[in-house]
Amino acid sequence: MSIFTEEQNGTRHLLMGNEAIVRGAIEAGLDVAAGYPGTPSSEIIETLAKYAEKNNHYVEWSVNEKVALEVAAAGSFSGLRSLAVMKQPGLNVASDFLLHLSASGTRGPMVLLCADDPGALSSINEGETRFYARLMEIPLIEPGNFQEAKDMMKWAFELSEEIRNIVLVRTVTRLSHASGNVTLGERKESVGKAFFKNDGFILDPMEGSVMSAPVAYKHGEQQVKLKRCAEIFEKSPFNVYEGPVNPELLIITSSICDLYSKEAVSLLNAEKRVGILKLGTTFPLPPKLIEQYLAKADKILIVEEVLPFLEESIKVLAAELAPTIGAKQFFGKANGDIPMVNELNPDIVVTALSSILGIEYKEVDEEYKKRASEICFFGSPARETTFCPGCPHRASFFSINKNISMDNRSGFTCGDIGCYSMGMLPGGFSTLKTLHAMGSGTGLASGFGKMTKFGMEQPVVSVCGDSTFFHSAMPPLVNAIHNNSNLTMIVLDNSGTAMTGFQPHPGLEVDATGSEAPKIDIPSVCKGMGVNVEVCDPFDLAKTQETLFKFLESDGVNVLVLKQICALSPEKKGKKMFNMSIDDSVCLGGECGCNKMCTRVLSCPGLIWDRETEKSTINDVICIGCGVCASVCPSGAIKKEEA
Amino acid sequence: MKISGSNELLEQIQNNNLCVGCGACVGICPYFKAHKGKVAMTFSCDRTEGRCYAHCPGTETDYDVLANELFNKPYEEKPIGNYIKIYGAKAGEKAVNGSFQNGGTVTTLMKFAMEKGLIDSAVLTDSIDMIPDPQIVTKSDEIGNFSSTKYMASPTVSKFNEAIKMGHKKIGVVGTPCQMKAIGKIKSNPLDREEFKKPETFLIGLFCTWAVDTKNFIKLLESKTDISKIKSMDIPPPPAEVFILKTETEAIEIPLDDIRKIVPEGCSLCPDMTCEWADISVGAFEGRSGWNTLIVRTKKGEELINSAISEGYLTVEEFPDENVTHLTKGSVGKKKRGLAKREELMKSMDQNDNGSATAPSVVGFR
């Protein structure tokens, strides 16, 4: 019995935000879903893929987000209900197609689900999805709790069907990855039958050609659809007001910030003074609804994460409405009450509220606060973010860093997106010196490799993962080859999209649903591009370093594939390659000649520094027996034995 | 004398471009590595005292300690160092013929020392694709493969470190003044480590006015010819002022001024031309092609030379007084230049003193 395959209308379940989103899509009668993994969005496609066969859905992990949006759009053009799923940076990748799609319009209902990560809990940016709604002129809706995550997802498909354009649904980490109660609704039948009509009158939105031209005409049509949305949003049940009839202060908020606001008001016992207008439809804003609530209070606080998206739209409306509702005093990002970076929490809202309302608030007893901060600072051991025990990336970065240092020409490595982004940190020997978007490492390296013209003699290395290779590292590699750049590209192939949970990619023999799929071989692809390529096992430090030296010292573009499966992958978990042990009588410990090479430098969590004996030991519980530490031990104290 | 760690070594030597790539810090720990004539630190080490610092010929050195170790007396500040006798020398009739840079004295004596059991291993420098490649040799008939001058900085001392690690007890080394100074420091065992307790050595020092940076030298050679075709290299005596590359078909002359441009900064600080910290020192015999200048410095050196002469492995003749004068003049010149350069450097460091960097000083030499 699964809520993802059964009707179960009216039953109540504890669901993760992403599961609620999946159920919403299934209730809407979904047919097609495509996406690219990215925290906090990955569970959506994963769950849909798991039940795809039973539900007769087509679900895929696409090579990147742009292709995912295109695949989903094909579903819509064929009259099906379709969904594209990605994290915010993926929307940047997909945005080129989105601009054209939003102008051409859709046929079958189509939803784009984007997951933002304010505070960058699992990202290296806190990019915003919401501004894309304004830029692309498409409706944006934002669930504020778990029930809404399901209900609004279902409604998004209905809205798309009504306006015949794509609907953008935004979730955030704290909604997608937290859990709450959800009452299930009725499941609609899927469309199930695909046909792409294309021989009608060229401008017929349902039967003609699908395109964004003639531009002025299609653009105008698109804006009519948006006006229609604003009208629909005036009556939306997802825009909710809670509070006194005439509050002293009106909070306008959306998404997960609604929960933070409610908690803050409750902590301050300010329910009689503060009202909260929670908006589920954040673009376009329903002007009449906003007017109705703005009129109730003189002081307005906008609570939202990162950039002032709502704040600016509401201020524009308030300026237009000033003759009827009078002048308002606004609080939020502009006056500094709500920060413009990082995620929010109830404390931040409490601080803003207490200053606006003049309520004194002590979160905890002073003495307690002092003790707690002392204990946190001095009492907890410093723990660095690092790679898992036996991670092939640790071995790879060890070799890269060692070779670049020995090469002695101030060489450097351009990073990319994946677990291996941690190569920036001491745990990765601070090997990476640039870190931007997916594929950008090799793009930057392609550019750096041409700076020889201006006297740059530093060797250039780029790294990218296997999934990233297919996602967006192939075009910069082609660029580097064609433009005679000089670089060594290292593909850190750990046989899966490891960071987001081992989703398959085109380099593997399975697809999203676990069915057999043709695999694209990375070395063959590189060879096809006409570039020199070699494959090494990163655990074989000597061979890896020998090959890398050769590449660092040769001109042109060379590709080194470092292939070793992720230590946590389901195929490998629990299987030891070697049984490791340390001979105490040989271990030099902190002496000159070693100084804790294994525990201080290699820093694999599978190694423990014993403070009492001043020797290294193996943590048998978590050691996966990769054998790398035996290769770096200068005295041969670490032994490996075939397991 | 303060012994510091790798961070101070980097700060004082590497970061000031004073490393001459002798390899003294290489082969004792996993951090310092030599590659193509350069020594680099691969990962950081936070020890406050290390052999890397203690053994480096560029860091503070007590010359009295070195002199006591080798000559059993304090340092005497002589232009060509401590010596018992100077000869003109070349390989004797019993020595195997080979292609020698000059008289074949070094090869012959090292071979002789091993055959007589004075050493059980020899640290010598070969080259692979022109790049100096130091090796540990334990068979006397292989010693002949290492003749000819390399002209490039070589991490020879790293192999001395390795030979000790491998357990060799009597080690012969052929090296330049910086390398011999490092070996002297290693033998004084400044960190008092069990395995570095007095290995027996037989040290043949090579006269040196400078060495060149390996990578830059190869780049320069590559600009002149196909380096795989180079058969020999030589600097003819003054006033030629050229460096000669010989291939099978031609002799290419490179102005010495072009060569001097790629001498590592660290060499310009060196005050030692005749390789003072060795049992014997060998160089060219100016004005006598096919012969060497041989300076006998220690008792051990003297004994070996005497038996090599009596057994016909070495042919010697008196070294003319005017040549001694000439050699002394050259040595004084290098000392003056080296010390002046060091003073200049120390001054500039004092001026930029940010509170941490200190210039390496010389104790016992004024």
Coordinates of N, CA and C in Angstrom, one line a residue, chain B residues 37-149:
Chain B
G37 N 64.7 19.4 -10.7 CA 65.7 20.5 -10.2 C 65.1 21.4 -9.2
K38 N 63.8 21.3 -8.9 CA 63.2 22.2 -7.9 C 62.7 21.3 -6.7
V39 N 62.8 21.9 -5.5 CA 62.3 21.2 -4.3 C 61.1 22.0 -3.9
A40 N 60.0 21.2 -3.6 CA 58.8 21.8 -3.2 C 58.2 21.1 -2.0
M41 N 57.4 21.9 -1.2 CA 56.7 21.3 -0.1 C 55.3 20.9 -0.6
T42 N 54.9 19.7 -0.4 CA 53.7 19.2 -1.0 C 52.5 19.4 0.0
F43 N 52.7 19.2 1.3 CA 51.6 19.4 2.2 C 52.3 20.1 3.4
S44 N 51.5 20.9 4.2 CA 52.2 21.6 5.3 C 52.5 20.8 6.5
C45 N 53.5 21.2 7.2 CA 53.8 20.5 8.4 C 53.9 21.5 9.6
D46 N 53.4 21.2 10.7 CA 53.4 22.2 11.8 C 54.4 22.0 12.9
R47 N 55.4 21.1 12.6 CA 56.4 20.9 13.6 C 57.3 22.2 13.7
T48 N 57.7 22.6 14.9 CA 58.5 23.8 15.1 C 59.9 23.5 15.0
E49 N 60.3 22.3 15.0 CA 61.7 21.9 14.8 C 61.8 20.8 13.8
G50 N 62.6 20.9 12.8 CA 62.7 19.8 11.8 C 64.0 19.7 11.2
R51 N 64.3 18.4 10.7 CA 65.6 18.2 10.1 C 65.7 19.0 8.7
C52 N 64.5 19.3 8.1 CA 64.5 20.0 6.9 C 65.2 21.3 7.1
Y53 N 64.9 22.0 8.2 CA 65.5 23.3 8.5 C 67.0 23.1 9.0
A54 N 67.2 22.1 9.8 CA 68.5 21.9 10.4 C 69.5 21.5 9.4
H55 N 69.1 20.8 8.3 CA 70.1 20.3 7.4 C 70.3 21.2 6.2
C56 N 69.4 22.2 6.0 CA 69.5 23.0 4.8 C 70.8 23.8 4.8
P57 N 71.5 23.8 3.7 CA 72.8 24.6 3.6 C 72.5 26.1 3.6
G58 N 71.3 26.5 3.4 CA 71.0 27.9 3.3 C 70.6 28.5 4.7
T59 N 70.3 27.7 5.7 CA 69.9 28.2 7.0 C 71.2 28.4 7.8
E60 N 71.0 29.1 8.9 CA 72.1 29.4 9.8 C 73.0 28.2 10.0
T61 N 74.3 28.4 9.9 CA 75.2 27.2 10.0 C 76.4 27.6 10.9
D62 N 76.7 26.7 11.8 CA 77.9 27.0 12.6 C 79.1 26.3 12.0
Y63 N 80.0 27.1 11.4 CA 81.1 26.5 10.6 C 82.1 25.8 11.6
D64 N 82.1 26.2 12.8 CA 83.0 25.5 13.8 C 82.5 24.0 14.0
V65 N 81.2 23.9 14.0 CA 80.7 22.5 14.2 C 81.1 21.6 13.0
L66 N 80.9 22.2 11.8 CA 81.3 21.4 10.6 C 82.8 21.1 10.6
A67 N 83.6 22.1 10.9 CA 85.0 21.9 10.9 C 85.5 20.9 11.9
N68 N 84.9 20.9 13.1 CA 85.3 20.0 14.1 C 84.9 18.6 13.7
E69 N 83.8 18.4 13.0 CA 83.3 17.1 12.6 C 84.3 16.5 11.6
L70 N 84.7 17.4 10.6 CA 85.5 16.9 9.5 C 87.0 16.9 9.7
F71 N 87.5 18.0 10.4 CA 88.9 18.2 10.5 C 89.4 18.2 11.9
N72 N 88.5 18.0 12.9 CA 88.9 17.9 14.3 C 89.5 19.2 14.8
K73 N 89.1 20.3 14.2 CA 89.6 21.6 14.7 C 88.6 22.7 14.3
P74 N 88.6 23.9 14.9 CA 87.7 24.9 14.6 C 87.9 25.5 13.2
Y75 N 87.0 26.2 12.7 CA 87.0 26.7 11.3 C 88.2 27.8 11.2
E76 N 88.9 27.7 10.1 CA 90.1 28.6 10.0 C 90.0 29.7 9.0
E77 N 89.0 29.8 8.3 CA 88.8 30.9 7.3 C 89.9 31.0 6.3
K78 N 90.3 29.9 5.7 CA 91.2 29.9 4.6 C 90.5 30.0 3.3
P79 N 91.1 30.7 2.3 CA 90.3 30.9 1.0 C 90.0 29.6 0.4
I80 N 90.9 28.6 0.4 CA 90.4 27.3 -0.3 C 90.2 26.2 0.8
G81 N 89.9 26.7 2.0 CA 89.5 25.7 3.0 C 90.7 24.9 3.6
N82 N 90.4 24.0 4.5 CA 91.4 23.2 5.1 C 92.0 22.2 4.1
Y83 N 93.4 22.1 3.9 CA 93.9 21.1 3.1 C 95.3 20.6 3.5
I84 N 95.6 19.4 3.1 CA 96.8 18.8 3.4 C 97.8 18.9 2.3
K85 N 97.2 18.7 1.0 CA 98.1 18.8 -0.1 C 97.2 19.0 -1.4
I86 N 97.8 19.7 -2.4 CA 97.1 19.8 -3.6 C 98.0 19.2 -4.7
Y87 N 97.3 18.4 -5.6 CA 98.0 17.7 -6.7 C 97.4 18.1 -8.0
G88 N 98.1 17.9 -9.1 CA 97.5 17.7 -10.4 C 97.3 16.2 -10.5
A89 N 96.1 15.8 -11.0 CA 95.9 14.4 -11.0 C 95.1 13.9 -12.2
K90 N 95.2 12.7 -12.5 CA 94.3 12.0 -13.5 C 94.3 10.5 -13.2
A91 N 93.3 9.8 -13.9 CA 93.2 8.4 -13.7 C 94.5 7.7 -14.1
G92 N 94.9 6.7 -13.2 CA 96.1 6.0 -13.5 C 96.0 4.9 -14.6
E93 N 97.1 4.2 -14.8 CA 97.0 3.2 -15.9 C 96.1 2.0 -15.6
K94 N 95.9 1.8 -14.3 CA 95.1 0.7 -13.9 C 93.6 1.0 -14.0
A95 N 93.3 2.3 -14.1 CA 91.9 2.7 -14.1 C 91.2 2.4 -15.4
V96 N 90.0 2.1 -15.4 CA 89.3 1.8 -16.7 C 89.1 3.1 -17.4
N97 N 89.3 3.0 -18.7 CA 89.1 4.2 -19.5 C 87.6 4.5 -19.7
G98 N 87.3 5.8 -19.8 CA 85.9 6.2 -20.0 C 85.9 7.6 -20.5
S99 N 84.7 8.1 -20.7 CA 84.6 9.5 -21.2 C 84.5 10.4 -20.0
F100 N 85.6 11.0 -19.6 CA 85.6 11.9 -18.5 C 85.5 13.3 -18.8
Q101 N 85.0 14.1 -17.9 CA 85.0 15.6 -18.1 C 86.4 16.1 -18.3
N102 N 87.3 15.7 -17.3 CA 88.7 16.1 -17.3 C 89.6 14.9 -17.2
G103 N 90.1 14.7 -16.0 CA 91.1 13.6 -15.8 C 90.5 12.3 -15.3
G104 N 89.2 12.2 -15.0 CA 88.7 11.0 -14.5 C 89.0 10.7 -13.1
T105 N 89.5 11.7 -12.4 CA 89.9 11.4 -11.0 C 88.8 11.0 -10.1
V106 N 87.7 11.7 -10.2 CA 86.5 11.4 -9.3 C 86.0 10.0 -9.5
T107 N 85.8 9.6 -10.7 CA 85.2 8.3 -11.0 C 86.2 7.2 -10.5
T108 N 87.4 7.4 -10.8 CA 88.4 6.4 -10.4 C 88.5 6.3 -8.9
L109 N 88.5 7.4 -8.2 CA 88.7 7.3 -6.8 C 87.4 6.8 -6.1
M110 N 86.3 7.1 -6.6 CA 85.1 6.5 -6.0 C 85.0 5.0 -6.2
K111 N 85.4 4.6 -7.4 CA 85.4 3.2 -7.7 C 86.5 2.5 -6.8
F112 N 87.6 3.1 -6.7 CA 88.7 2.6 -5.8 C 88.2 2.4 -4.4
A113 N 87.5 3.5 -3.9 CA 87.1 3.5 -2.5 C 86.1 2.4 -2.2
M114 N 85.3 2.0 -3.2 CA 84.3 1.0 -3.0 C 85.0 -0.4 -3.1
E115 N 85.9 -0.5 -4.0 CA 86.7 -1.8 -4.2 C 87.5 -2.1 -2.9
K116 N 88.0 -1.0 -2.3 CA 88.8 -1.2 -1.1 C 88.0 -1.4 0.2
G117 N 86.6 -1.2 0.0 CA 85.7 -1.4 1.2 C 85.6 -0.2 2.1
L118 N 86.2 1.0 1.6 CA 86.0 2.2 2.4 C 84.5 2.6 2.4
I119 N 83.8 2.3 1.3 CA 82.4 2.6 1.3 C 81.6 1.4 0.8
D120 N 80.3 1.3 1.2 CA 79.5 0.2 0.8 C 78.5 0.7 -0.2
S121 N 78.4 2.0 -0.4 CA 77.4 2.5 -1.3 C 78.0 3.9 -1.8
A122 N 77.5 4.3 -3.0 CA 78.0 5.6 -3.4 C 76.7 6.4 -4.0
V123 N 76.6 7.7 -3.5 CA 75.5 8.5 -4.0 C 76.1 9.3 -5.2
L124 N 75.6 9.1 -6.4 CA 76.2 9.7 -7.6 C 75.1 10.3 -8.4
T125 N 75.4 11.1 -9.4 CA 74.3 11.8 -10.1 C 74.4 11.4 -11.6
D126 N 73.3 10.8 -12.1 CA 73.2 10.5 -13.5 C 72.2 11.5 -14.1
S127 N 71.8 11.4 -15.3 CA 70.7 12.2 -15.8 C 69.8 11.4 -16.7
I128 N 68.5 11.8 -16.6 CA 67.5 11.2 -17.5 C 66.9 12.3 -18.3
D129 N 67.0 12.2 -19.6 CA 66.5 13.2 -20.5 C 67.1 14.6 -20.1
M130 N 68.4 14.6 -19.8 CA 69.1 15.8 -19.3 C 68.9 16.2 -17.9
I131 N 67.8 15.7 -17.3 CA 67.5 16.1 -15.9 C 68.4 15.3 -14.9
P132 N 69.1 16.0 -14.0 CA 70.0 15.3 -13.1 C 69.1 14.3 -12.2
D133 N 69.7 13.1 -12.1 CA 68.9 12.0 -11.4 C 69.9 11.3 -10.5
P134 N 69.9 11.7 -9.2 CA 70.9 11.1 -8.3 C 70.4 9.6 -8.0
Q135 N 71.4 8.8 -7.8 CA 71.2 7.4 -7.5 C 72.1 6.8 -6.5
I136 N 71.7 5.7 -5.8 CA 72.6 5.0 -4.9 C 73.1 3.8 -5.6
V137 N 74.5 3.8 -5.7 CA 75.1 2.7 -6.4 C 75.9 1.8 -5.4
T138 N 75.7 0.5 -5.6 CA 76.4 -0.4 -4.6 C 77.4 -1.4 -5.4
K139 N 77.4 -1.3 -6.7 CA 78.4 -2.1 -7.4 C 79.4 -1.2 -8.1
S140 N 80.7 -1.5 -7.8 CA 81.8 -0.6 -8.2 C 81.8 -0.5 -9.8
D141 N 81.5 -1.5 -10.5 CA 81.6 -1.4 -11.9 C 80.5 -0.5 -12.6
E142 N 79.5 -0.1 -11.7 CA 78.5 0.8 -12.3 C 78.9 2.3 -12.1
I143 N 80.0 2.5 -11.3 CA 80.3 3.9 -11.0 C 80.7 4.7 -12.2
G144 N 81.3 4.0 -13.2 CA 81.8 4.7 -14.4 C 80.7 5.3 -15.2
N145 N 79.4 4.8 -15.0 CA 78.3 5.4 -15.8 C 77.9 6.8 -15.4
F146 N 78.5 7.3 -14.3 CA 78.0 8.6 -13.7 C 79.0 9.7 -14.0
S147 N 80.0 9.5 -14.8 CA 81.0 10.6 -15.0 C 80.3 11.7 -15.8
S148 N 81.0 12.8 -16.0 CA 80.6 14.0 -16.7 C 79.8 15.0 -15.8
T149 N 80.1 16.2 -16.0 CA 79.5 17.3 -15.3 C 78.1 17.6 -15.7

